[in-house]
Tab-separated table of N, CA and C in Angstrom:
chain	number	residue	atom	x	y	z
A	5	UNK	N	-23.513	-44.394	16.013
A	5	UNK	CA	-24.987	-43.661	16.179
A	5	UNK	C	-24.844	-43.069	15.103
A	6	UNK	N	-24.111	-42.309	14.637
A	6	UNK	CA	-24.751	-41.603	13.200
A	6	UNK	C	-25.203	-42.554	11.840
A	7	UNK	N	-24.267	-43.753	11.836
A	7	UNK	CA	-24.652	-45.092	11.178
A	7	UNK	C	-26.218	-45.483	11.131
A	8	UNK	N	-26.430	-45.505	12.690
A	8	UNK	CA	-27.789	-46.461	13.128
A	8	UNK	C	-28.753	-44.931	12.441
A	9	UNK	N	-28.490	-43.694	12.874
A	9	UNK	CA	-29.302	-42.514	12.058
A	9	UNK	C	-29.527	-43.009	10.931
A	10	UNK	N	-28.434	-42.925	9.957
A	10	UNK	CA	-28.609	-42.945	8.531
A	10	UNK	C	-29.504	-44.316	8.172
A	11	UNK	N	-29.134	-45.035	8.861
A	11	UNK	CA	-30.193	-46.363	8.291
A	11	UNK	C	-31.355	-46.292	8.497
A	12	UNK	N	-31.719	-45.482	9.926
A	12	UNK	CA	-33.079	-45.641	10.377
A	12	UNK	C	-33.790	-44.281	9.252
A	13	UNK	N	-33.196	-43.557	8.731
A	13	UNK	CA	-33.453	-42.538	7.804
A	13	UNK	C	-34.033	-42.813	6.572
A	14	UNK	N	-33.183	-44.286	6.144
A	14	UNK	CA	-33.566	-44.886	4.792
A	14	UNK	C	-34.417	-45.751	4.860
A	15	UNK	N	-35.210	-46.452	6.196
A	15	UNK	CA	-36.092	-46.844	6.484
A	15	UNK	C	-37.811	-46.356	6.720
A	16	UNK	N	-37.588	-44.996	7.241
A	16	UNK	CA	-38.685	-44.146	7.768
A	16	UNK	C	-38.469	-42.744	7.287
A	17	UNK	N	-39.476	-42.220	7.330
A	17	UNK	CA	-39.399	-40.772	6.311
A	17	UNK	C	-38.664	-39.854	7.731
A	18	UNK	N	-38.140	-39.164	7.280
A	18	UNK	CA	-37.217	-38.235	8.007
A	18	UNK	C	-37.568	-36.676	7.548
A	19	UNK	N	-38.011	-35.782	8.135
A	19	UNK	CA	-38.110	-34.552	7.374
A	19	UNK	C	-36.623	-34.314	7.070
A	20	UNK	N	-36.385	-33.183	6.094
A	20	UNK	CA	-35.233	-32.800	5.411
A	20	UNK	C	-34.066	-31.797	6.204
A	21	UNK	N	-34.977	-31.070	7.220
A	21	UNK	CA	-33.706	-30.433	8.033
A	21	UNK	C	-33.310	-31.524	8.923
A	22	UNK	N	-33.866	-32.525	9.429
A	22	UNK	CA	-33.045	-33.318	10.020
A	22	UNK	C	-32.440	-34.151	10.015
A	23	UNK	N	-32.616	-34.291	8.604
A	23	UNK	CA	-31.744	-35.629	7.782
A	23	UNK	C	-30.460	-34.572	7.394
A	24	UNK	N	-30.780	-33.314	7.365
A	24	UNK	CA	-29.351	-32.599	7.048
A	24	UNK	C	-28.626	-32.132	8.082
A	25	UNK	N	-29.187	-32.025	9.254
A	25	UNK	CA	-28.424	-31.882	10.926
A	25	UNK	C	-27.549	-33.003	11.210
A	26	UNK	N	-28.260	-34.144	10.672
A	26	UNK	CA	-27.867	-35.390	10.753
A	26	UNK	C	-26.138	-35.708	10.179
A	27	UNK	N	-26.637	-35.395	8.705
A	27	UNK	CA	-25.445	-35.892	7.966
A	27	UNK	C	-24.245	-34.585	8.645
A	28	UNK	N	-24.828	-33.142	8.488
A	28	UNK	CA	-23.414	-32.424	8.817
A	28	UNK	C	-23.146	-32.935	10.369
A	29	UNK	N	-23.694	-32.945	11.311
A	29	UNK	CA	-23.081	-33.338	12.034
A	29	UNK	C	-22.110	-34.717	12.008
A	30	UNK	N	-22.416	-35.483	11.285
A	30	UNK	CA	-21.541	-36.829	10.998
A	30	UNK	C	-20.545	-36.353	10.223
A	31	UNK	N	-20.457	-35.297	9.146
A	31	UNK	CA	-19.612	-35.062	8.311
A	31	UNK	C	-18.356	-34.265	9.466
A	32	UNK	N	-18.993	-33.345	10.129
A	32	UNK	CA	-18.020	-32.942	11.044
A	32	UNK	C	-17.440	-33.836	12.141
A	33	UNK	N	-18.208	-34.663	12.284
A	33	UNK	CA	-17.603	-35.740	13.269
A	33	UNK	C	-16.236	-36.088	12.611
A	34	UNK	N	-16.506	-36.973	11.578
A	34	UNK	CA	-15.368	-37.773	10.533
A	34	UNK	C	-14.348	-36.593	10.338
A	35	UNK	N	-14.752	-35.415	9.849
A	35	UNK	CA	-13.656	-34.702	9.552
A	35	UNK	C	-12.779	-33.774	11.241
A	36	UNK	N	-13.614	-34.361	12.256
A	36	UNK	CA	-12.468	-33.861	13.651
A	36	UNK	C	-11.639	-34.992	13.951
A	37	UNK	N	-11.879	-36.224	13.007
A	37	UNK	CA	-11.355	-37.223	13.794
A	37	UNK	C	-10.439	-37.133	12.167
A	38	UNK	N	-10.302	-36.754	11.661
A	38	UNK	CA	-9.150	-36.534	10.446
A	38	UNK	C	-9.456	-37.625	9.643
A	39	UNK	N	-10.831	-38.133	9.104
A	39	UNK	CA	-10.954	-39.238	8.640
A	39	UNK	C	-12.077	-38.802	7.312
A	40	UNK	N	-10.811	-38.098	6.039
A	40	UNK	CA	-11.535	-37.559	5.071
A	40	UNK	C	-11.908	-38.797	3.973
A	41	UNK	N	-11.577	-39.516	4.073
A	41	UNK	CA	-11.902	-40.894	3.005
A	41	UNK	C	-13.639	-41.144	3.625
A	42	UNK	N	-13.776	-41.389	4.913
A	42	UNK	CA	-15.105	-41.650	5.231
A	42	UNK	C	-16.332	-40.133	5.176
A	43	UNK	N	-15.237	-39.093	4.819
A	43	UNK	CA	-16.244	-38.321	4.723
A	43	UNK	C	-16.324	-38.224	3.349
A	44	UNK	N	-15.786	-38.552	2.888
A	44	UNK	CA	-15.979	-38.208	1.262
A	44	UNK	C	-16.791	-39.628	0.846
A	45	UNK	N	-16.929	-40.447	1.590
A	45	UNK	CA	-17.716	-41.586	1.105
A	45	UNK	C	-19.075	-41.257	1.809
A	46	UNK	N	-19.121	-40.873	2.575
A	46	UNK	CA	-20.764	-39.865	3.203
A	46	UNK	C	-21.638	-39.186	2.421
A	47	UNK	N	-20.553	-37.866	2.049
A	47	UNK	CA	-20.811	-37.441	0.826
A	47	UNK	C	-21.409	-37.797	-0.252
A	48	UNK	N	-20.549	-39.252	-0.623
A	48	UNK	CA	-21.439	-39.716	-2.057
A	48	UNK	C	-22.385	-40.274	-1.641
A	49	UNK	N	-22.626	-40.854	-0.912
A	49	UNK	CA	-23.751	-41.709	-0.293
A	49	UNK	C	-25.168	-40.680	-0.225
A	50	UNK	N	-24.974	-39.721	-0.066
A	50	UNK	CA	-26.618	-38.780	0.031
A	50	UNK	C	-26.874	-38.552	-1.688
A	51	UNK	N	-27.909	-39.591	-2.091
A	51	UNK	CA	-28.681	-38.918	-3.161
A	51	UNK	C	-29.128	-37.857	-3.746
A	52	UNK	N	-29.510	-37.205	-2.738
A	52	UNK	CA	-30.024	-35.710	-3.210
A	52	UNK	C	-28.906	-34.544	-3.168
A	53	UNK	N	-28.494	-34.141	-4.624
A	53	UNK	CA	-27.671	-33.270	-4.565
A	53	UNK	C	-27.630	-32.086	-3.844
A	54	UNK	N	-29.189	-31.639	-3.496
A	54	UNK	CA	-29.636	-30.263	-2.810
A	54	UNK	C	-28.899	-30.415	-1.217
A	55	UNK	N	-29.589	-31.727	-0.777
A	55	UNK	CA	-29.157	-31.707	0.957
A	55	UNK	C	-26.999	-32.191	0.647
A	56	UNK	N	-26.793	-32.470	0.025
A	56	UNK	CA	-25.502	-32.990	0.150
A	56	UNK	C	-24.821	-31.100	0.083
A	57	UNK	N	-25.325	-30.420	-1.007
A	57	UNK	CA	-24.900	-29.105	-1.198
A	57	UNK	C	-24.964	-28.397	0.250
A	58	UNK	N	-26.455	-28.480	0.635
A	58	UNK	CA	-26.495	-27.778	2.190
A	58	UNK	C	-25.962	-28.023	3.450
A	59	UNK	N	-25.323	-29.469	3.178
A	59	UNK	CA	-24.787	-29.912	4.473
A	59	UNK	C	-23.276	-29.476	4.138
A	60	UNK	N	-22.494	-29.425	2.547
A	60	UNK	CA	-21.435	-28.911	2.502
A	60	UNK	C	-21.053	-27.746	3.420
A	61	UNK	N	-22.319	-26.852	2.974
A	61	UNK	CA	-22.039	-25.362	2.931
A	61	UNK	C	-21.914	-24.967	4.031
A	62	UNK	N	-23.466	-26.009	5.246
A	62	UNK	CA	-23.407	-25.411	6.606
A	62	UNK	C	-22.190	-26.038	7.733
A	63	UNK	N	-21.520	-26.947	7.324
A	63	UNK	CA	-20.401	-27.444	7.457
A	63	UNK	C	-19.147	-26.813	7.596
A	64	UNK	N	-19.013	-26.267	6.121
A	64	UNK	CA	-17.975	-25.106	6.060
A	64	UNK	C	-18.278	-23.746	6.729
A	65	UNK	N	-19.330	-23.354	6.922
A	65	UNK	CA	-19.543	-22.122	7.962
A	65	UNK	C	-19.413	-22.480	9.141
A	66	UNK	N	-19.471	-23.706	9.396
A	66	UNK	CA	-19.429	-23.824	10.975
A	66	UNK	C	-17.769	-23.527	11.737
A	67	UNK	N	-17.125	-22.987	10.428
A	67	UNK	CA	-15.536	-23.029	10.730
A	67	UNK	C	-14.675	-24.008	11.293
A	68	UNK	N	-14.752	-25.189	10.897
A	68	UNK	CA	-14.269	-26.748	11.261
A	68	UNK	C	-12.575	-26.399	11.322
A	69	UNK	N	-11.799	-27.328	11.524
A	69	UNK	CA	-10.076	-27.267	11.676
A	69	UNK	C	-9.677	-26.662	10.758
A	70	UNK	N	-8.664	-26.499	9.997
A	70	UNK	CA	-7.973	-26.170	9.092
A	70	UNK	C	-7.836	-27.432	7.755
A	71	UNK	N	-7.985	-28.729	8.219
A	71	UNK	CA	-7.772	-29.865	7.597
A	71	UNK	C	-9.212	-29.670	6.771
A	72	UNK	N	-10.621	-29.568	7.964
A	72	UNK	CA	-11.768	-29.605	7.362
A	72	UNK	C	-12.260	-28.647	6.706
A	73	UNK	N	-11.905	-27.343	6.842
A	73	UNK	CA	-12.383	-26.539	5.848
A	73	UNK	C	-11.877	-26.570	4.540
A	74	UNK	N	-10.221	-26.816	4.602
A	74	UNK	CA	-9.574	-27.204	3.668
A	74	UNK	C	-10.313	-28.274	2.622
A	75	UNK	N	-10.605	-29.334	3.210
A	75	UNK	CA	-11.506	-30.609	2.260
A	75	UNK	C	-13.105	-30.148	1.680
A	76	UNK	N	-13.936	-29.380	2.482
A	76	UNK	CA	-14.577	-28.685	2.449
A	76	UNK	C	-14.716	-27.590	1.231
A	77	UNK	N	-13.761	-27.099	1.162
A	77	UNK	CA	-13.783	-25.866	0.249
A	77	UNK	C	-13.459	-26.672	-1.324
A	78	UNK	N	-12.510	-27.666	-1.122
A	78	UNK	CA	-12.529	-28.435	-2.436
A	78	UNK	C	-13.650	-29.002	-2.684
A	79	UNK	N	-14.320	-29.879	-1.898
A	79	UNK	CA	-15.471	-30.267	-2.278
A	79	UNK	C	-16.557	-29.536	-3.367
A	80	UNK	N	-16.704	-28.626	-2.456
A	80	UNK	CA	-17.436	-27.720	-2.795
A	80	UNK	C	-17.359	-27.063	-3.953
A	81	UNK	N	-16.584	-26.756	-4.226
A	81	UNK	CA	-15.563	-26.313	-5.716
A	81	UNK	C	-15.510	-27.328	-6.894
A	82	UNK	N	-15.330	-28.260	-6.384
A	82	UNK	CA	-15.240	-29.158	-7.422
A	82	UNK	C	-16.640	-29.947	-7.634
A	83	UNK	N	-17.241	-30.494	-7.079
A	83	UNK	CA	-18.970	-30.514	-7.314
A	83	UNK	C	-20.138	-29.639	-7.087
A	84	UNK	N	-20.001	-28.667	-6.824
A	84	UNK	CA	-21.203	-27.653	-6.679
A	84	UNK	C	-20.646	-26.284	-7.158
A	85	UNK	N	-19.586	-25.882	-8.190
A	85	UNK	CA	-19.128	-24.570	-8.534
A	85	UNK	C	-20.658	-24.069	-9.683
A	86	UNK	N	-21.200	-24.806	-9.784
A	86	UNK	CA	-22.265	-24.004	-10.888
A	86	UNK	C	-23.115	-24.061	-9.797
A	87	UNK	N	-23.718	-24.667	-8.964
A	87	UNK	CA	-24.468	-23.986	-8.104
A	87	UNK	C	-24.474	-23.007	-7.439
A	88	UNK	N	-23.150	-22.229	-7.055
A	88	UNK	CA	-22.835	-21.308	-6.248
A	88	UNK	C	-23.150	-20.119	-6.983
A	89	UNK	N	-23.526	-18.937	-6.098
A	89	UNK	CA	-23.104	-17.698	-6.452
A	89	UNK	C	-22.006	-17.638	-6.551
A	90	UNK	N	-21.418	-16.622	-7.594
A	90	UNK	CA	-20.085	-16.093	-7.665
A	90	UNK	C	-19.560	-15.176	-6.097
A	91	UNK	N	-20.315	-14.991	-5.757
A	91	UNK	CA	-19.669	-14.132	-4.342
A	91	UNK	C	-19.564	-15.215	-3.724
A	92	UNK	N	-20.485	-16.240	-3.468
A	92	UNK	CA	-20.212	-17.265	-2.415
A	92	UNK	C	-18.781	-18.360	-3.338
A	93	UNK	N	-18.962	-18.172	-4.470
A	93	UNK	CA	-17.788	-18.877	-5.119
A	93	UNK	C	-16.380	-18.409	-4.633
A	94	UNK	N	-16.579	-17.089	-5.094
A	94	UNK	CA	-15.166	-16.547	-4.725
A	94	UNK	C	-14.754	-16.655	-2.695
A	95	UNK	N	-15.619	-16.291	-2.508
A	95	UNK	CA	-15.452	-16.708	-0.797
A	95	UNK	C	-15.010	-18.192	-0.624
A	96	UNK	N	-15.502	-19.443	-1.611
A	96	UNK	CA	-14.913	-20.418	-0.691
A	96	UNK	C	-13.469	-20.297	-1.401
A	97	UNK	N	-13.609	-20.240	-2.908
A	97	UNK	CA	-12.312	-20.609	-3.518
A	97	UNK	C	-11.436	-19.565	-3.052
A	98	UNK	N	-11.461	-18.549	-2.080
A	98	UNK	CA	-10.533	-17.589	-0.997
A	98	UNK	C	-9.910	-18.282	0.175
A	99	UNK	N	-11.272	-19.322	0.582
A	99	UNK	CA	-10.751	-20.132	1.975
A	99	UNK	C	-10.139	-21.152	1.321
A	100	UNK	N	-10.565	-21.917	0.042
A	100	UNK	CA	-9.247	-22.784	-0.247
A	100	UNK	C	-8.085	-22.512	-0.424
A	101	UNK	N	-8.095	-21.456	-0.971
A	101	UNK	CA	-6.446	-20.745	-1.149
A	101	UNK	C	-5.748	-20.639	0.293
A	102	UNK	N	-6.520	-20.212	0.951
A	102	UNK	CA	-6.172	-19.268	2.188
A	102	UNK	C	-5.933	-20.583	3.182
A	103	UNK	N	-6.373	-21.831	3.042
A	103	UNK	CA	-6.116	-23.110	3.922
A	103	UNK	C	-4.956	-23.296	3.404
A	104	UNK	N	-5.150	-23.484	2.349
A	104	UNK	CA	-3.469	-23.803	1.459
A	104	UNK	C	-2.632	-23.558	1.786
A	105	UNK	N	-2.307	-22.143	1.578
A	105	UNK	CA	-1.228	-21.369	2.305
A	105	UNK	C	-1.044	-21.531	3.645
A	106	UNK	N	-1.934	-21.883	4.510
A	106	UNK	CA	-1.910	-22.020	5.812
A	106	UNK	C	-1.170	-23.377	6.094
A	107	UNK	N	-1.367	-24.622	5.138
A	107	UNK	CA	-1.101	-25.662	5.288
A	107	UNK	C	0.653	-25.675	4.968
A	108	UNK	N	1.143	-24.499	4.242
A	108	UNK	CA	2.396	-24.125	4.011
A	108	UNK	C	3.427	-23.731	4.788
A	109	UNK	N	2.296	-23.150	6.453
A	109	UNK	CA	3.378	-22.886	7.204
A	109	UNK	C	3.817	-23.556	8.258
A	110	UNK	N	5.137	-23.417	8.870
A	110	UNK	CA	5.361	-24.387	9.859
A	110	UNK	C	3.882	-24.667	11.118
A	111	UNK	N	3.757	-26.502	11.299
A	111	UNK	CA	2.319	-26.483	12.183
A	111	UNK	C	2.184	-25.289	13.518
A	112	UNK	N	3.218	-25.065	13.759
A	112	UNK	CA	2.757	-24.465	15.331
A	112	UNK	C	2.407	-23.277	14.740
A	113	UNK	N	2.688	-22.583	13.892
A	113	UNK	CA	2.241	-21.159	13.496
A	113	UNK	C	1.105	-20.889	12.790
A	114	UNK	N	0.459	-22.238	12.570
A	114	UNK	CA	-0.844	-21.974	11.968
A	114	UNK	C	-1.875	-21.672	12.364
A	115	UNK	N	-1.949	-21.752	14.061
A	115	UNK	CA	-3.130	-21.086	14.553
A	115	UNK	C	-2.839	-20.025	14.751
A	116	UNK	N	-1.754	-19.224	14.766
A	116	UNK	CA	-1.801	-17.482	14.637
A	116	UNK	C	-2.547	-16.854	13.894
A	117	UNK	N	-2.497	-17.881	12.244
A	117	UNK	CA	-3.042	-17.268	10.826
A	117	UNK	C	-4.261	-18.148	10.644
A	118	UNK	N	-4.914	-18.834	11.422
A	118	UNK	CA	-6.221	-19.446	11.075
A	118	UNK	C	-7.264	-18.310	10.750
A	119	UNK	N	-7.331	-17.544	11.885
A	119	UNK	CA	-8.787	-16.514	11.684
A	119	UNK	C	-8.668	-15.671	10.439
A	120	UNK	N	-7.563	-15.813	9.631
A	120	UNK	CA	-7.337	-15.087	8.125
A	120	UNK	C	-7.744	-15.882	7.270
A	121	UNK	N	-7.827	-17.444	7.256
A	121	UNK	CA	-8.007	-18.427	6.187
A	121	UNK	C	-8.787	-18.253	4.958
A	122	UNK	N	-9.310	-17.119	5.421
A	122	UNK	CA	-10.817	-16.854	4.013
A	122	UNK	C	-10.232	-15.537	3.457
A	123	UNK	N	-8.953	-14.916	3.707
A	123	UNK	CA	-8.898	-13.875	3.194
A	123	UNK	C	-7.410	-14.211	3.294
A	124	UNK	N	-6.466	-14.887	1.714
A	124	UNK	CA	-5.366	-14.759	1.511
A	124	UNK	C	-4.593	-13.664	2.040
A	125	UNK	N	-5.268	-12.842	1.111
A	125	UNK	CA	-4.171	-11.408	0.670
A	125	UNK	C	-3.747	-10.636	2.235
A	126	UNK	N	-4.875	-10.699	3.238
A	126	UNK	CA	-4.839	-10.259	4.359
A	126	UNK	C	-3.762	-11.259	4.704
A	127	UNK	N	-3.259	-12.506	4.937
A	127	UNK	CA	-2.247	-13.351	5.408
A	127	UNK	C	-1.497	-13.109	5.333
A	128	UNK	N	-1.397	-12.675	3.997
A	128	UNK	CA	-0.046	-12.212	3.271
A	128	UNK	C	0.651	-11.122	3.669
A	129	UNK	N	-0.694	-9.944	3.735
A	129	UNK	CA	-0.040	-8.782	4.126
A	129	UNK	C	0.677	-8.956	6.164
A	130	UNK	N	-0.201	-10.087	6.714
A	130	UNK	CA	0.283	-10.092	7.830
A	130	UNK	C	1.209	-10.898	8.061
A	131	UNK	N	1.800	-11.698	7.379
A	131	UNK	CA	2.994	-12.546	7.062
A	131	UNK	C	4.127	-11.409	6.626
A	132	UNK	N	3.563	-10.309	6.263
A	132	UNK	CA	5.043	-9.427	5.607
A	132	UNK	C	5.142	-8.506	6.494
A	133	UNK	N	4.148	-7.917	7.625
A	133	UNK	CA	4.271	-7.358	8.927
A	133	UNK	C	5.236	-8.175	9.821
A	134	UNK	N	5.030	-9.155	9.698
A	134	UNK	CA	5.769	-9.870	10.852
A	134	UNK	C	6.684	-10.366	10.367
A	135	UNK	N	7.448	-9.852	9.215
A	135	UNK	CA	8.724	-10.495	9.224
A	135	UNK	C	9.013	-11.695	8.895
A	136	UNK	N	7.910	-12.136	8.074
A	136	UNK	CA	8.208	-14.096	8.002
A	136	UNK	C	8.703	-13.767	6.132
A	137	UNK	N	9.381	-13.296	5.957
A	137	UNK	CA	9.969	-13.368	4.660
A	137	UNK	C	10.014	-14.583	3.894
A	138	UNK	N	10.901	-16.218	4.578
A	138	UNK	CA	10.766	-17.074	4.120
A	138	UNK	C	9.207	-17.621	4.050
A	139	UNK	N	8.585	-17.354	5.037
A	139	UNK	CA	7.241	-17.694	4.623
A	139	UNK	C	5.967	-17.295	3.266
A	140	UNK	N	6.795	-15.695	3.200
A	140	UNK	CA	5.695	-14.929	2.763
A	140	UNK	C	6.362	-15.518	0.944
A	141	UNK	N	7.558	-16.168	1.127
A	141	UNK	CA	8.088	-16.213	-0.370
A	141	UNK	C	7.435	-17.708	-0.859
A	142	UNK	N	6.961	-18.411	0.077
A	142	UNK	CA	6.452	-19.940	0.109
A	142	UNK	C	5.082	-19.556	-0.600
A	143	UNK	N	4.171	-18.940	0.328
A	143	UNK	CA	2.721	-18.281	0.217
A	143	UNK	C	2.558	-17.872	-1.168
A	144	UNK	N	3.529	-16.894	-1.551
A	144	UNK	CA	3.323	-16.576	-2.626
A	144	UNK	C	3.316	-17.512	-4.030
A	145	UNK	N	4.449	-18.378	-3.939
A	145	UNK	CA	4.836	-19.358	-4.966
A	145	UNK	C	3.265	-19.874	-5.134
A	146	UNK	N	2.716	-20.646	-3.548
A	146	UNK	CA	1.432	-21.727	-3.594
A	146	UNK	C	0.319	-20.323	-4.437
A	147	UNK	N	0.439	-19.322	-3.994
A	147	UNK	CA	-1.128	-18.640	-4.779
A	147	UNK	C	-0.784	-18.239	-6.021
A	148	UNK	N	0.516	-17.856	-6.272
A	148	UNK	CA	0.513	-17.792	-7.790
A	148	UNK	C	-0.051	-19.410	-8.621
A	149	UNK	N	0.408	-20.402	-7.845
A	149	UNK	CA	-0.027	-21.369	-8.582
A	149	UNK	C	-1.267	-21.933	-8.773
A	150	UNK	N	-1.869	-21.594	-7.630
A	150	UNK	CA	-3.534	-21.462	-7.232
A	150	UNK	C	-4.071	-20.623	-8.657
A	151	UNK	N	-3.640	-19.090	-8.654
A	151	UNK	CA	-4.593	-18.605	-9.239
A	151	UNK	C	-4.721	-18.513	-10.743
A	152	UNK	N	-3.874	-19.439	-11.007
A	152	UNK	CA	-3.540	-19.638	-12.465
A	152	UNK	C	-4.575	-20.111	-13.119
A	153	UNK	N	-5.368	-18.746	-13.577
A	153	UNK	CA	-6.243	-18.942	-14.792
A	153	UNK	C	-7.467	-19.001	-13.950
A	154	UNK	N	-7.425	-18.546	-12.525
A	154	UNK	CA	-8.900	-18.279	-11.668
A	154	UNK	C	-9.429	-16.742	-11.813
A	155	UNK	N	-10.366	-16.812	-11.336
A	155	UNK	CA	-11.283	-15.559	-11.243
A	155	UNK	C	-11.798	-15.734	-9.705
A	156	UNK	N	-11.359	-15.140	-8.258
A	156	UNK	CA	-11.987	-15.232	-7.690
A	156	UNK	C	-11.861	-13.755	-6.183
A	157	UNK	N	-11.780	-12.723	-7.454
A	157	UNK	CA	-11.851	-11.716	-6.168
A	157	UNK	C	-10.684	-11.170	-6.047
A	158	UNK	N	-9.353	-11.693	-6.464
A	158	UNK	CA	-8.235	-11.008	-6.280
A	158	UNK	C	-7.310	-11.709	-7.443
A	159	UNK	N	-6.059	-11.500	-7.685
A	159	UNK	CA	-5.222	-11.644	-8.544
A	159	UNK	C	-3.510	-11.446	-8.784
A	160	UNK	N	-3.261	-12.278	-9.464
A	160	UNK	CA	-1.683	-12.004	-9.454
A	160	UNK	C	-0.953	-11.050	-9.155
A	161	UNK	N	-1.712	-9.822	-9.806
A	161	UNK	CA	-1.279	-8.371	-9.840
A	161	UNK	C	-1.549	-7.877	-8.611
A	162	UNK	N	-2.704	-8.371	-7.858
A	162	UNK	CA	-2.857	-7.726	-6.040
A	162	UNK	C	-1.607	-7.967	-5.642
A	163	UNK	N	-1.472	-9.636	-5.546
A	163	UNK	CA	-0.286	-9.589	-4.568
A	163	UNK	C	0.787	-9.381	-5.003
A	164	UNK	N	0.960	-8.558	-6.120
A	164	UNK	CA	2.465	-8.220	-6.803
A	164	UNK	C	2.325	-7.078	-6.050
A	165	UNK	N	1.723	-6.324	-5.932
A	165	UNK	CA	1.304	-4.788	-5.590
A	165	UNK	C	1.425	-4.902	-4.047
A	166	UNK	N	0.774	-5.625	-3.641
A	166	UNK	CA	1.229	-5.856	-2.053
A	166	UNK	C	2.564	-5.994	-1.685
A	167	UNK	N	3.359	-7.330	-2.523
A	167	UNK	CA	4.404	-7.121	-2.296
A	167	UNK	C	5.277	-6.076	-2.812
A	168	UNK	N	5.044	-5.278	-3.366
A	168	UNK	CA	5.675	-3.552	-3.928
A	168	UNK	C	5.788	-2.787	-3.229
A	169	UNK	N	4.493	-2.722	-2.376
A	169	UNK	CA	3.929	-1.946	-1.524
A	169	UNK	C	5.058	-1.706	-0.572
A	170	UNK	N	5.157	-3.321	0.214
A	170	UNK	CA	6.044	-3.316	1.725
A	170	UNK	C	7.595	-3.452	1.274
A	171	UNK	N	7.856	-3.370	-0.038
A	171	UNK	CA	9.369	-3.496	-0.354
A	171	UNK	C	9.494	-2.457	-0.825
A	172	UNK	N	8.814	-1.030	-0.990
A	172	UNK	CA	8.814	0.109	-0.826
A	172	UNK	C	9.136	0.916	0.737
A	173	UNK	N	8.422	0.224	1.329
A	173	UNK	CA	8.295	0.868	2.540
A	173	UNK	C	9.150	0.183	3.545
A	174	UNK	N	9.693	-0.710	2.925
A	174	UNK	CA	11.411	-1.410	3.792
A	174	UNK	C	12.352	-0.926	3.327
A	175	UNK	N	12.355	-0.067	2.338
A	175	UNK	CA	13.605	0.993	1.856
A	175	UNK	C	13.222	2.524	2.221
A	176	UNK	N	12.100	2.489	2.782
A	176	UNK	CA	11.834	3.993	3.179
A	176	UNK	C	12.315	4.394	4.439
A	177	UNK	N	13.076	5.224	4.637
A	177	UNK	CA	14.219	5.223	6.044
A	177	UNK	C	13.779	7.217	6.206
A	178	UNK	N	13.055	7.064	7.584
A	178	UNK	CA	12.349	8.365	7.759
A	178	UNK	C	13.669	9.487	8.100
A	179	UNK	N	14.547	9.349	8.122
A	179	UNK	CA	15.785	9.856	8.513
A	179	UNK	C	16.791	9.920	7.582
A	180	UNK	N	17.862	10.904	7.853
A	180	UNK	CA	18.494	11.421	6.226
A	180	UNK	C	19.885	10.291	7.003
A	181	UNK	N	20.755	9.546	6.210
A	181	UNK	CA	21.849	9.226	6.580
A	181	UNK	C	22.924	10.429	6.354
A	182	UNK	N	23.684	10.810	7.457
A	182	UNK	CA	25.165	11.166	7.716
A	182	UNK	C	25.926	10.780	7.637
A	183	UNK	N	27.226	11.372	6.278
A	183	UNK	CA	28.058	10.657	6.295
A	183	UNK	C	29.205	10.666	7.823
A	184	UNK	N	30.091	9.950	8.046
A	184	UNK	CA	31.022	10.004	8.845
A	184	UNK	C	32.397	10.698	8.695
A	185	UNK	N	32.699	11.489	8.797
A	185	UNK	CA	34.212	12.347	8.002
A	185	UNK	C	35.281	11.840	8.874
A	186	UNK	N	36.371	11.228	8.960
A	186	UNK	CA	37.387	10.956	9.639
A	186	UNK	C	38.574	11.913	9.513
C-alpha cells in the first residue's frame, strides 16, 4: 500500500505534509520489519533533501526500536550533519553512541537500558551502579572508539572521571576494620 501511495504521489500533486507523513510511516514500517536495505532505498528515492531530513528526524523522534534508532541516527549524521543545529547534532550522535553501546549488551538486558539510549554517560553510570563490570568494560571500549576525534557534548575525560568516581566509592569503607588478635 505504501508503494502504491508513493506512485500516486508521483502522478498527482500531494501536499508536502501528507508526503512526509506517508514516507515517515513507510520508513517506520520497514524499520520495524528490520528491512534496513529497503529503508535506505526509500530514503535514497526521495529527491527533496528537506523532505528526507524531515522524514528521518520525525521517525527518530518517534522513538523506534533499538536497531531503527541506530540506523536513523547513523543516516542523519552521515547525510545531514551540516543541516543540523549543534544541539540536535549532539543529541543524535549521543543516541547513535548509546544505541551502539546497547547493541554490545546481552540481548535480554537491552530492554532495561533502552530508555537511556540517548544518554550514554547515564547508561554507563547505571551499569556501574548495577555492578555490571564486564558490560561496563565493553561499553567503555566502544565509547572510546566512537569518541575518537568527535565533539558531542561529552568527552573521554568525562567517562574517565565517572569511572574514577565509582572506583573511589567502591574503595570507600564507612567503618574501620578491626584487627583480630589471636
